[in-house]
Coordinates of N, CA, C and O in Angstrom, one line a residue:
X1 N 54.6 132.1 -45.6 CA 55.1 131.7 -46.9 C 56.4 132.5 -47.2 O 56.5 133.7 -46.8
X2 N 57.3 131.9 -47.8 CA 58.5 132.6 -48.3 C 58.2 133.2 -49.6 O 57.8 132.6 -50.5
X3 N 58.4 134.6 -49.7 CA 58.1 135.3 -50.9 C 59.3 135.5 -51.8 O 59.2 136.2 -52.8
X4 N 60.5 135.0 -51.4 CA 61.7 135.1 -52.2 C 62.3 133.8 -52.4 O 62.1 132.8 -51.6
X5 N 63.2 133.7 -53.3 CA 64.0 132.4 -53.5 C 63.2 131.4 -54.4 O 62.2 131.7 -55.0
X6 N 63.8 130.2 -54.4 CA 63.3 129.1 -55.2 C 61.9 128.7 -54.8 O 61.7 128.4 -53.6
X7 N 61.0 128.6 -55.7 CA 59.6 128.1 -55.4 C 59.5 126.8 -56.2 O 59.6 126.8 -57.4
X8 N 59.2 125.7 -55.5 CA 59.1 124.4 -56.2 C 57.9 124.4 -57.2 O 56.9 125.1 -56.9
X9 N 58.0 123.6 -58.2 CA 56.9 123.4 -59.1 C 56.4 122.0 -59.2 O 57.2 121.1 -58.8
X10 N 55.2 121.8 -59.6 CA 54.6 120.5 -59.7 C 54.0 120.3 -61.1 O 53.8 121.3 -61.8
X11 N 53.8 119.1 -61.5 CA 53.2 118.9 -62.8 C 51.7 118.7 -62.6 O 51.2 118.0 -61.7
X12 N 51.0 119.3 -63.5 CA 49.5 119.2 -63.5 C 49.0 118.9 -64.9 O 49.5 119.4 -65.9
X13 N 48.1 117.9 -64.9 CA 47.5 117.5 -66.2 C 46.2 118.2 -66.4 O 45.4 118.3 -65.5
X14 N 46.1 118.8 -67.6 CA 44.8 119.5 -67.9 C 44.4 119.1 -69.3 O 45.1 118.2 -70.0
X15 N 43.3 119.6 -69.8 CA 42.8 119.2 -71.1 C 43.8 119.6 -72.3 O 43.8 119.0 -73.3
X16 N 44.7 120.5 -72.0 CA 45.7 120.9 -73.0 C 47.0 120.2 -72.8 O 48.0 120.5 -73.5
X17 N 47.1 119.2 -71.9 CA 48.3 118.5 -71.7 C 48.9 118.7 -70.3 O 48.2 119.2 -69.4
X18 N 50.2 118.3 -70.1 CA 50.8 118.5 -68.8 C 51.6 119.8 -68.8 O 52.3 120.1 -69.7
X19 N 51.5 120.5 -67.7 CA 52.2 121.8 -67.5 C 52.8 121.8 -66.1 O 52.3 121.2 -65.2
X20 N 53.8 122.7 -66.0 CA 54.4 122.9 -64.7 C 53.7 124.1 -64.0 O 53.3 125.1 -64.7
X21 N 53.4 124.0 -62.7 CA 52.8 125.1 -62.0 C 53.5 125.2 -60.7 O 53.9 124.3 -60.0
X22 N 53.6 126.5 -60.2 CA 54.3 126.7 -58.9 C 53.4 126.1 -57.8 O 52.2 126.1 -57.8
X23 N 54.1 125.5 -56.9 CA 53.5 124.7 -55.8 C 52.5 125.6 -55.0 O 51.4 125.2 -54.7
X24 N 52.9 126.9 -54.7 CA 52.1 127.8 -54.0 C 50.8 128.2 -54.8 O 49.7 128.4 -54.2
X25 N 51.0 128.2 -56.1 CA 49.8 128.5 -57.0 C 48.8 127.3 -56.9 O 47.6 127.5 -56.8
X26 N 49.4 126.1 -56.9 CA 48.5 124.9 -56.8 C 47.8 124.9 -55.4 O 46.6 124.6 -55.4
X27 N 48.5 125.3 -54.4 CA 47.9 125.3 -53.1 C 46.8 126.4 -53.1 O 45.7 126.2 -52.5
X28 N 47.0 127.5 -53.7 CA 46.0 128.6 -53.7 C 44.8 128.1 -54.4 O 43.6 128.4 -54.0
X29 N 45.0 127.4 -55.5 CA 43.9 126.9 -56.3 C 43.0 125.9 -55.4 O 41.8 125.8 -55.6
X30 N 43.7 125.3 -54.5 CA 43.0 124.4 -53.5 C 42.6 125.1 -52.2 O 42.3 124.5 -51.2
X31 N 42.6 126.5 -52.3 CA 42.1 127.3 -51.2 C 43.0 127.2 -49.9 O 42.5 127.2 -48.8
X32 N 44.3 127.1 -50.1 CA 45.2 127.0 -49.0 C 46.2 128.2 -49.1 O 46.7 128.5 -50.1
X33 N 46.3 128.8 -47.9 CA 47.2 130.0 -47.7 C 48.2 129.6 -46.7 O 47.9 129.0 -45.6
X34 N 49.5 130.1 -46.9 CA 50.5 129.8 -45.9 C 51.0 131.1 -45.2 O 51.4 132.0 -45.9
X35 N 50.8 131.2 -43.9 CA 51.3 132.3 -43.2 C 52.5 131.9 -42.4 O 52.4 131.3 -41.3
X36 N 53.7 132.0 -43.1 CA 54.9 131.5 -42.5 C 56.0 132.6 -42.5 O 56.1 133.4 -43.4
X37 N 56.8 132.5 -41.5 CA 57.9 133.5 -41.4 C 57.5 134.8 -40.7 O 56.5 134.8 -40.0
X38 N 58.3 135.8 -40.8 CA 58.0 137.1 -40.1 C 56.8 137.8 -40.7 O 56.6 137.9 -41.9
X39 N 55.9 138.2 -39.8 CA 54.8 139.0 -40.2 C 55.2 140.5 -40.5 O 55.6 141.1 -39.6
X40 N 55.1 140.9 -41.7 CA 55.5 142.3 -42.0 C 54.5 142.8 -43.1 O 53.5 142.1 -43.5
X41 N 54.7 144.0 -43.6 CA 53.8 144.6 -44.5 C 53.7 143.7 -45.8 O 52.6 143.6 -46.4
X42 N 54.8 143.2 -46.3 CA 54.7 142.4 -47.5 C 53.9 141.1 -47.3 O 53.1 140.8 -48.2
X43 N 54.1 140.4 -46.2 CA 53.3 139.2 -45.9 C 51.8 139.6 -45.8 O 51.0 138.9 -46.4
X44 N 51.5 140.7 -45.1 CA 50.1 141.0 -44.8 C 49.5 141.4 -46.2 O 48.3 141.0 -46.4
X45 N 50.1 142.1 -47.0 CA 49.6 142.4 -48.3 C 49.3 141.2 -49.2 O 48.3 141.0 -49.9
X46 N 50.3 140.2 -49.1 CA 50.1 139.0 -49.9 C 49.0 138.1 -49.4 O 48.2 137.6 -50.1
X47 N 48.8 138.0 -48.0 CA 47.7 137.3 -47.4 C 46.4 138.0 -47.8 O 45.4 137.3 -48.1
X48 N 46.4 139.3 -47.7 CA 45.2 140.1 -48.0 C 44.7 139.8 -49.4 O 43.6 139.5 -49.7
X49 N 45.7 139.8 -50.3 CA 45.4 139.6 -51.8 C 44.9 138.2 -52.0 O 43.9 138.0 -52.7
X50 N 45.5 137.2 -51.4 CA 45.0 135.8 -51.5 C 43.6 135.6 -50.9 O 42.8 135.0 -51.5
X51 N 43.4 136.2 -49.8 CA 42.0 136.1 -49.2 C 41.0 136.8 -50.1 O 39.9 136.2 -50.2
X52 N 41.3 138.0 -50.6 CA 40.3 138.6 -51.5 C 40.0 137.8 -52.7 O 38.9 137.6 -53.2
X53 N 41.1 137.2 -53.3 CA 40.9 136.3 -54.5 C 40.0 135.1 -54.1 O 39.1 134.8 -54.9
X54 N 40.3 134.5 -53.0 CA 39.5 133.2 -52.7 C 38.1 133.5 -52.3 O 37.2 132.7 -52.6
X55 N 37.9 134.7 -51.6 CA 36.5 135.0 -51.3 C 35.7 135.3 -52.5 O 34.5 135.1 -52.6
X56 N 36.3 135.8 -53.6 CA 35.6 136.0 -54.8 C 35.4 134.8 -55.6 O 34.5 134.7 -56.5
X57 N 36.2 133.7 -55.3 CA 36.1 132.5 -56.1 C 35.1 131.5 -55.6 O 35.0 130.4 -56.1
X58 N 34.4 131.8 -54.5 CA 33.4 130.8 -53.9 C 33.3 130.9 -52.4 O 34.1 131.6 -51.8
X59 N 32.5 130.0 -51.9 CA 32.2 130.0 -50.5 C 32.7 128.8 -49.8 O 32.5 128.6 -48.6
X60 N 33.5 128.0 -50.5 CA 34.1 126.8 -49.8 C 35.1 127.3 -48.8 O 35.7 128.4 -49.0
X61 N 35.4 126.5 -47.7 CA 36.3 127.0 -46.7 C 37.7 127.3 -47.2 O 38.2 126.6 -48.1
X62 N 38.3 128.3 -46.6 CA 39.7 128.6 -46.9 C 40.5 128.0 -45.7 O 40.1 128.0 -44.6
X63 N 41.7 127.5 -46.0 CA 42.6 126.9 -45.0 C 43.9 127.7 -44.9 O 44.6 127.9 -45.9
X64 N 44.2 128.2 -43.7 CA 45.4 129.0 -43.5 C 46.3 128.2 -42.5 O 45.9 127.9 -41.4
X65 N 47.5 128.0 -43.0 CA 48.5 127.2 -42.2 C 49.5 128.2 -41.6 O 50.2 128.9 -42.3
X66 N 49.6 128.3 -40.2 CA 50.4 129.3 -39.5 C 51.6 128.6 -39.0 O 51.6 127.7 -38.2
X67 N 52.8 129.2 -39.3 CA 54.1 128.8 -38.7 C 54.9 130.0 -38.6 O 55.7 130.3 -39.6
X68 N 54.8 130.8 -37.5 CA 55.4 132.1 -37.5 C 55.7 132.5 -36.1 O 55.0 132.2 -35.2
X69 N 56.9 133.2 -35.9 CA 57.3 133.7 -34.6 C 56.7 135.1 -34.4 O 57.1 135.8 -33.5
X70 N 55.8 135.6 -35.3 CA 55.2 136.9 -35.1 C 55.9 137.9 -36.0 O 56.5 137.6 -37.0
X71 N 55.8 139.2 -35.5 CA 56.4 140.3 -36.3 C 55.7 141.6 -36.0 O 55.4 141.9 -34.9
X72 N 55.5 142.4 -37.0 CA 55.0 143.8 -36.8 C 53.5 143.7 -36.4 O 52.7 143.1 -37.0
X73 N 53.2 144.5 -35.4 CA 51.9 144.6 -34.9 C 50.9 145.1 -35.9 O 49.8 144.5 -36.2
X74 N 51.2 146.2 -36.6 CA 50.3 146.8 -37.6 C 50.0 145.8 -38.7 O 48.8 145.7 -39.1
X75 N 51.0 145.1 -39.2 CA 50.8 144.1 -40.2 C 49.9 142.9 -39.7 O 49.0 142.4 -40.4
X76 N 50.2 142.5 -38.5 CA 49.4 141.4 -37.9 C 47.9 141.8 -37.7 O 47.0 141.1 -38.0
X77 N 47.7 143.1 -37.3 CA 46.3 143.6 -37.1 C 45.6 143.7 -38.4 O 44.4 143.5 -38.5
X78 N 46.3 144.0 -39.5 CA 45.7 144.1 -40.8 C 45.2 142.7 -41.2 O 44.1 142.6 -41.7
X79 N 46.0 141.6 -41.0 CA 45.5 140.3 -41.3 C 44.3 139.9 -40.4 O 43.3 139.4 -40.9
X80 N 44.4 140.3 -39.1 CA 43.3 140.0 -38.2 C 42.0 140.7 -38.6 O 41.0 140.0 -38.7
X81 N 42.1 142.0 -39.0 CA 40.9 142.7 -39.4 C 40.3 142.1 -40.6 O 39.1 142.0 -40.8
X82 N 41.1 141.7 -41.6 CA 40.6 141.0 -42.8 C 39.9 139.7 -42.5 O 38.8 139.5 -43.0
X83 N 40.4 138.9 -41.6 CA 39.8 137.7 -41.2 C 38.4 137.9 -40.5 O 37.5 137.2 -40.6
X84 N 38.4 139.1 -39.8 CA 37.1 139.4 -39.1 C 36.0 139.9 -40.1 O 34.8 139.8 -39.8
X85 N 36.5 140.4 -41.2 CA 35.6 141.0 -42.1 C 34.9 140.1 -43.2 O 34.0 140.5 -43.9
X86 N 35.4 138.9 -43.3 CA 34.9 138.0 -44.4 C 33.9 137.0 -43.8 O 34.1 136.5 -42.6
X87 N 33.0 136.6 -44.6 CA 32.0 135.6 -44.2 C 32.4 134.2 -44.6 O 31.8 133.3 -44.0
X88 N 33.3 134.1 -45.5 CA 33.7 132.8 -45.9 C 34.3 132.0 -44.7 O 35.1 132.6 -44.0
X89 N 34.0 130.7 -44.6 CA 34.6 129.9 -43.5 C 36.1 129.9 -43.7 O 36.6 129.6 -44.8
X90 N 36.8 130.1 -42.6 CA 38.3 130.0 -42.6 C 38.8 129.1 -41.5 O 38.5 129.3 -40.3
X91 N 39.5 128.0 -41.9 CA 40.1 127.2 -40.9 C 41.6 127.6 -40.7 O 42.3 127.7 -41.7
X92 N 41.9 127.8 -39.5 CA 43.3 128.2 -39.1 C 44.0 127.0 -38.5 O 43.4 126.4 -37.6
X93 N 45.2 126.7 -38.9 CA 46.0 125.6 -38.3 C 47.3 126.1 -37.9 O 48.1 126.7 -38.6
X94 N 47.7 125.9 -36.6 CA 49.0 126.1 -36.1 C 49.8 124.9 -36.4 O 49.6 123.8 -35.9
X95 N 50.8 125.1 -37.3 CA 51.6 123.9 -37.8 C 53.1 124.1 -37.4 O 53.9 124.2 -38.3
X96 N 53.4 124.2 -36.2 CA 54.7 124.4 -35.7 C 54.7 125.4 -34.5 O 54.8 125.1 -33.4
X97 N 54.7 126.7 -34.9 CA 54.7 127.8 -33.9 C 53.8 128.9 -34.3 O 53.9 129.4 -35.5
X98 N 53.0 129.4 -33.4 CA 52.2 130.6 -33.6 C 52.5 131.5 -32.4 O 52.0 131.3 -31.3
X99 N 53.5 132.4 -32.6 CA 53.9 133.3 -31.5 C 53.6 134.7 -31.7 O 53.5 135.2 -32.8
X100 N 53.4 135.4 -30.6 CA 53.2 136.9 -30.6 C 52.0 137.2 -31.5 O 50.9 136.8 -31.3
X101 N 52.2 138.0 -32.6 CA 51.1 138.4 -33.5 C 50.5 137.2 -34.2 O 49.3 137.2 -34.5
X102 N 51.3 136.2 -34.5 CA 50.7 135.0 -35.1 C 49.7 134.3 -34.2 O 48.7 133.8 -34.6
X103 N 50.0 134.3 -32.9 CA 49.1 133.8 -31.9 C 47.8 134.6 -31.8 O 46.7 134.0 -31.6
X104 N 47.9 135.9 -32.0 CA 46.7 136.8 -32.0 C 45.8 136.4 -33.2 O 44.6 136.4 -33.1
X105 N 46.5 136.2 -34.3 CA 45.7 135.9 -35.5 C 45.0 134.5 -35.3 O 43.9 134.4 -35.7
X106 N 45.7 133.6 -34.8 CA 45.2 132.2 -34.5 C 44.0 132.4 -33.6 O 42.9 131.8 -33.9
X107 N 44.2 133.1 -32.5 CA 43.1 133.2 -31.5 C 41.9 133.9 -32.1 O 40.7 133.6 -31.8
X108 N 42.1 134.8 -33.1 CA 41.0 135.6 -33.6 C 40.2 134.9 -34.7 O 39.3 135.5 -35.3
X109 N 40.6 133.6 -35.0 CA 39.8 132.9 -36.0 C 38.4 132.5 -35.6 O 38.0 132.8 -34.4
X110 N 37.7 132.0 -36.5 CA 36.3 131.7 -36.2 C 36.2 130.5 -35.2 O 37.0 129.5 -35.4
X111 N 35.3 130.6 -34.3 CA 35.2 129.6 -33.2 C 34.9 128.2 -33.9 O 34.1 128.1 -34.8
X112 N 35.6 127.2 -33.4 CA 35.4 125.9 -33.9 C 36.3 125.6 -35.1 O 36.3 124.5 -35.6
X113 N 37.0 126.6 -35.6 CA 37.8 126.5 -36.8 C 39.3 126.8 -36.5 O 40.0 127.2 -37.4
X114 N 39.7 126.8 -35.2 CA 41.1 127.2 -34.8 C 41.7 125.9 -34.4 O 41.4 125.4 -33.3
X115 N 42.6 125.4 -35.1 CA 43.2 124.1 -34.9 C 44.7 124.2 -34.6 O 45.4 125.1 -35.0
X116 N 45.3 123.2 -33.9 CA 46.7 123.1 -33.6 C 47.1 121.7 -33.8 O 46.4 120.7 -33.4
X117 N 48.3 121.4 -34.3 CA 48.8 120.1 -34.5 C 49.4 119.6 -33.1 O 49.7 120.4 -32.3
X118 N 49.5 118.3 -32.9 CA 49.8 117.8 -31.6 C 51.1 118.3 -31.0 O 51.2 118.5 -29.8
X119 N 52.1 118.6 -31.8 CA 53.4 119.0 -31.2 C 53.7 120.5 -31.6 O 54.9 120.9 -31.4
X120 N 52.7 121.2 -31.9 CA 52.9 122.6 -32.2 C 52.7 123.4 -30.9 O 52.2 122.9 -29.9
X121 N 53.2 124.7 -30.9 CA 53.2 125.5 -29.7 C 52.7 126.9 -30.1 O 52.7 127.3 -31.2
X122 N 52.2 127.6 -29.0 CA 51.9 129.0 -29.2 C 52.7 129.8 -28.1 O 53.2 129.2 -27.1
X123 N 52.7 131.1 -28.3 CA 53.4 132.0 -27.4 C 52.7 133.4 -27.4 O 52.5 133.9 -28.5
X124 N 52.3 133.9 -26.3 CA 51.8 135.2 -26.2 C 52.7 136.1 -25.3 O 53.3 135.6 -24.4
X125 N 52.9 137.3 -25.7 CA 53.7 138.2 -24.9 C 53.3 139.7 -25.2 O 52.2 139.9 -25.8
X126 N 54.0 140.6 -24.6 CA 53.7 142.0 -24.9 C 54.1 142.4 -26.3 O 55.1 142.0 -26.8
X127 N 53.2 143.1 -27.0 CA 53.5 143.4 -28.4 C 54.7 144.4 -28.5 O 54.8 145.3 -27.7
X128 N 55.5 144.1 -29.5 CA 56.6 145.0 -29.8 C 56.3 145.7 -31.1 O 55.8 145.1 -32.0
X129 N 56.6 147.0 -31.1 CA 56.4 147.8 -32.3 C 57.7 147.9 -33.1 O 58.6 148.6 -32.7
X130 N 57.8 147.1 -34.1 CA 59.1 147.0 -34.8 C 59.4 148.3 -35.5 O 58.5 148.9 -36.1
X131 N 60.6 148.8 -35.4 CA 61.0 150.0 -36.1 C 60.4 151.3 -35.5 O 60.4 152.3 -36.1
X132 N 59.9 151.2 -34.3 CA 59.3 152.4 -33.7 C 57.9 152.6 -34.1 O 57.3 151.8 -34.8
X133 N 57.4 153.7 -33.8 CA 56.0 154.1 -34.1 C 56.0 155.2 -35.2 O 56.5 156.2 -34.9
X134 N 55.3 154.9 -36.3 CA 55.3 155.9 -37.3 C 53.9 156.6 -37.3 O 53.0 156.2 -36.6
X135 N 53.8 157.7 -38.0 CA 52.5 158.4 -38.2 C 52.2 159.4 -37.1 O 51.1 160.0 -37.2
X136 N 53.1 159.7 -36.2 CA 52.8 160.7 -35.2 C 53.7 161.9 -35.4 O 54.9 161.8 -35.4
X137 N 53.1 163.1 -35.6 CA 53.8 164.3 -35.8 C 54.3 164.8 -34.4 O 53.7 164.4 -33.4
X138 N 55.3 165.6 -34.4 CA 55.9 166.1 -33.1 C 54.8 166.8 -32.3 O 54.9 166.9 -31.1
X139 N 53.9 167.5 -33.0 CA 52.9 168.3 -32.3 C 51.7 167.5 -31.9 O 50.7 168.0 -31.3
X140 N 51.6 166.2 -32.2 CA 50.4 165.4 -31.9 C 50.4 165.1 -30.4 O 51.4 165.2 -29.7
X141 N 49.2 164.8 -29.9 CA 49.0 164.6 -28.5 C 49.5 163.2 -28.0 O 49.4 162.9 -26.9
X142 N 50.0 162.4 -28.9 CA 50.5 161.0 -28.6 C 52.0 161.0 -28.4 O 52.7 161.5 -29.3
X143 N 52.4 160.5 -27.4 CA 53.9 160.2 -27.2 C 54.1 158.7 -27.6 O 53.2 158.0 -27.8
X144 N 55.4 158.4 -27.8 CA 55.7 157.0 -28.1 C 55.2 156.0 -27.1 O 54.6 155.0 -27.4
X145 N 55.4 156.4 -25.8 CA 54.9 155.5 -24.7 C 53.4 155.4 -24.7 O 52.9 154.3 -24.5
X146 N 52.7 156.5 -25.0 CA 51.2 156.4 -25.1 C 50.8 155.4 -26.2 O 49.9 154.6 -26.1
X147 N 51.5 155.5 -27.4 CA 51.1 154.7 -28.5 C 51.4 153.2 -28.2 O 50.6 152.3 -28.5
X148 N 52.5 152.9 -27.5 CA 52.8 151.5 -27.2 C 51.8 151.0 -26.2 O 51.3 149.9 -26.3
X149 N 51.4 151.8 -25.2 CA 50.4 151.4 -24.3 C 49.0 151.1 -25.0 O 48.3 150.2 -24.6
X150 N 48.7 152.0 -25.9 CA 47.5 151.9 -26.6 C 47.5 150.6 -27.5 O 46.5 149.8 -27.5
X151 N 48.6 150.3 -28.1 CA 48.8 149.0 -28.9 C 48.6 147.8 -28.0 O 48.0 146.8 -28.3
X152 N 49.3 147.8 -26.8 CA 49.2 146.7 -25.9 C 47.7 146.5 -25.5 O 47.3 145.4 -25.4
X153 N 47.0 147.6 -25.2 CA 45.6 147.5 -24.9 C 44.8 146.9 -25.9 O 43.9 146.0 -25.7
X154 N 45.0 147.3 -27.2 CA 44.3 146.7 -28.3 C 44.5 145.2 -28.4 O 43.6 144.4 -28.6
X155 N 45.8 144.8 -28.4 CA 46.1 143.4 -28.5 C 45.6 142.6 -27.4 O 45.0 141.5 -27.5
X156 N 45.7 143.1 -26.1 CA 45.1 142.4 -25.0 C 43.6 142.2 -25.1 O 43.1 141.2 -24.7
X157 N 42.9 143.3 -25.5 CA 41.5 143.2 -25.7 C 41.1 142.1 -26.7 O 40.1 141.4 -26.5
X158 N 41.8 142.1 -27.8 CA 41.6 141.0 -28.8 C 41.7 139.6 -28.2 O 40.9 138.8 -28.4
X159 N 42.8 139.4 -27.5 CA 43.1 138.1 -26.9 C 42.0 137.8 -25.9 O 41.5 136.6 -25.8
X160 N 41.6 138.7 -25.1 CA 40.6 138.5 -24.1 C 39.2 138.1 -24.8 O 38.5 137.2 -24.3
X161 N 38.9 138.9 -25.8 CA 37.6 138.6 -26.5 C 37.5 137.2 -27.1 O 36.5 136.6 -27.0
X162 N 38.6 136.8 -27.7 CA 38.6 135.5 -28.4 C 39.0 134.3 -27.5 O 38.6 133.2 -27.9
X163 N 39.6 134.5 -26.4 CA 39.9 133.4 -25.5 C 38.9 133.2 -24.4 O 38.9 132.1 -23.8
X164 N 38.1 134.2 -24.1 CA 37.2 134.1 -23.0 C 37.9 134.4 -21.7 O 37.3 134.3 -20.6
X165 N 39.1 134.9 -21.7 CA 39.9 135.2 -20.5 C 39.6 136.7 -20.1 O 39.2 137.5 -21.0
X166 N 39.8 137.0 -18.9 CA 39.7 138.4 -18.5 C 40.9 139.2 -18.9 O 42.0 138.6 -19.2
X167 N 40.8 140.5 -19.0 CA 41.9 141.4 -19.3 C 43.0 141.2 -18.3 O 44.2 141.2 -18.7
X168 N 42.7 141.0 -17.1 CA 43.7 140.8 -16.0 C 44.5 139.5 -16.3 O 45.7 139.4 -16.1
X169 N 43.8 138.4 -16.6 CA 44.4 137.2 -16.9 C 45.3 137.3 -18.1 O 46.4 136.8 -18.1
X170 N 44.9 138.1 -19.1 CA 45.7 138.3 -20.3 C 47.0 139.1 -20.0 O 48.1 138.8 -20.4
X171 N 46.8 140.1 -19.1 CA 47.9 140.9 -18.7 C 49.0 140.1 -18.0 O 50.2 140.2 -18.2
X172 N 48.5 139.2 -17.1 CA 49.4 138.4 -16.3 C 50.1 137.4 -17.2 O 51.3 137.2 -17.1
X173 N 49.4 136.9 -18.2 CA 50.0 135.9 -19.1 C 51.0 136.5 -20.0 O 52.0 135.9 -20.4
X174 N 50.8 137.8 -20.4 CA 51.7 138.4 -21.3 C 52.8 139.3 -20.7 O 53.6 140.0 -21.3
X175 N 52.9 139.3 -19.3 CA 53.9 140.0 -18.6 C 55.3 139.6 -19.1 O 56.3 140.3 -19.2
X176 N 55.4 138.3 -19.4 CA 56.7 137.7 -20.0 C 56.2 136.7 -21.0 O 55.0 136.4 -21.1
X177 N 57.1 136.3 -21.9 CA 56.8 135.3 -22.9 C 56.1 134.1 -22.3 O 56.7 133.4 -21.5
X178 N 54.9 133.8 -22.7 CA 54.1 132.6 -22.2 C 54.0 131.6 -23.2 O 53.2 131.7 -24.2
X179 N 54.8 130.5 -23.1 CA 54.8 129.4 -24.1 C 53.8 128.4 -23.7 O 53.7 128.0 -22.5
X180 N 53.0 127.9 -24.7 CA 52.0 126.8 -24.4 C 52.1 125.7 -25.4 O 52.3 126.0 -26.6
X181 N 52.0 124.5 -24.9 CA 52.0 123.3 -25.9 C 50.5 123.3 -26.4 O 49.7 124.1 -26.1
X182 N 50.3 122.2 -27.2 CA 49.0 122.1 -27.9 C 47.8 122.1 -26.9 O 46.8 122.8 -27.0
X183 N 48.0 121.2 -25.8 CA 46.9 121.0 -24.8 C 46.7 122.3 -24.1 O 45.5 122.7 -23.9
X184 N 47.8 123.0 -23.7 CA 47.6 124.3 -23.0 C 47.0 125.4 -23.8 O 46.3 126.2 -23.3
X185 N 47.4 125.3 -25.1 CA 46.8 126.4 -26.0 C 45.3 126.2 -26.1 O 44.6 127.2 -26.2
X186 N 44.8 125.0 -26.2 CA 43.4 124.7 -26.2 C 42.7 125.2 -24.9 O 41.7 125.8 -24.9
X187 N 43.3 124.8 -23.8 CA 42.8 125.1 -22.5 C 42.7 126.6 -22.3 O 41.8 127.1 -21.7
X188 N 43.7 127.3 -22.8 CA 43.8 128.8 -22.6 C 42.7 129.5 -23.5 O 42.3 130.6 -23.2
X189 N 42.4 128.8 -24.6 CA 41.4 129.4 -25.5 C 42.0 130.0 -26.8 O 41.2 130.7 -27.5
X190 N 43.3 129.8 -27.0 CA 43.9 130.3 -28.2 C 43.4 129.5 -29.4 O 43.4 130.0 -30.6
X191 N 43.0 128.3 -29.3 CA 42.5 127.5 -30.3 C 41.5 126.5 -29.8 O 41.3 126.4 -28.6
X192 N 40.8 125.8 -30.7 CA 39.6 125.0 -30.3 C 39.9 123.5 -30.1 O 39.3 122.8 -29.3
X193 N 40.9 123.0 -30.9 CA 41.0 121.5 -31.0 C 42.4 121.2 -31.5 O 43.0 121.9 -32.4
X194 N 42.9 120.0 -31.0 CA 44.1 119.5 -31.5 C 43.8 118.6 -32.7 O 42.9 117.7 -32.6
X195 N 44.4 118.8 -33.8 CA 44.1 118.0 -35.0 C 45.3 117.1 -35.3 O 46.4 117.5 -35.4
X196 N 44.9 115.8 -35.4 CA 45.9 114.8 -35.8 C 46.2 114.9 -37.3 O 47.4 114.7 -37.7
X197 N 45.2 115.2 -38.1 CA 45.4 115.3 -39.5 C 44.7 116.6 -40.0 O 43.7 117.0 -39.5
X198 N 45.4 117.2 -41.0 CA 44.9 118.4 -41.6 C 44.5 118.3 -43.0 O 44.1 119.3 -43.7
X199 N 44.6 117.1 -43.6 CA 44.3 117.0 -45.0 C 43.0 116.2 -45.2 O 42.6 115.4 -44.3

């Protein structure tokens, strides 16, 4: 979702008459969340807030539409952890591109609820830590390279767990950017099914 700039509005009829409502608000009312653009702390906080709201509002499925080239690992893992922690059914749809951390989020969805559109793509690679690694004091036992290796290990384990691939298969696939079309994404285990329609 774009969190800045012009947000389109739609007309909605209610008992009190016709009113204008932001399109994204209307989508949220229909239990739809958009994970679009760069994954960063602002996006992760917005997605977390929307998920908490919708889980409080009922048990009907939540629909998340992903079109992202990835972004910050910590922010992506925050979204992943939140999706793992809720019992509400969540349908994930790759609607264009799910790359890097966006592909990890897609793969980590509930089995049978990870979808991709026919001409959408995924990409997995080595995780990059945007802006360096924070939180380590000079006296800590962790070096920057240790932290990067630890992060790679975490992401690889997540991908292996949710795709059914071995860690070695994941390491080979992520040695360089590995792009997959819809059919290849399903075969690899990043998603479950190609969806012709999502409405």
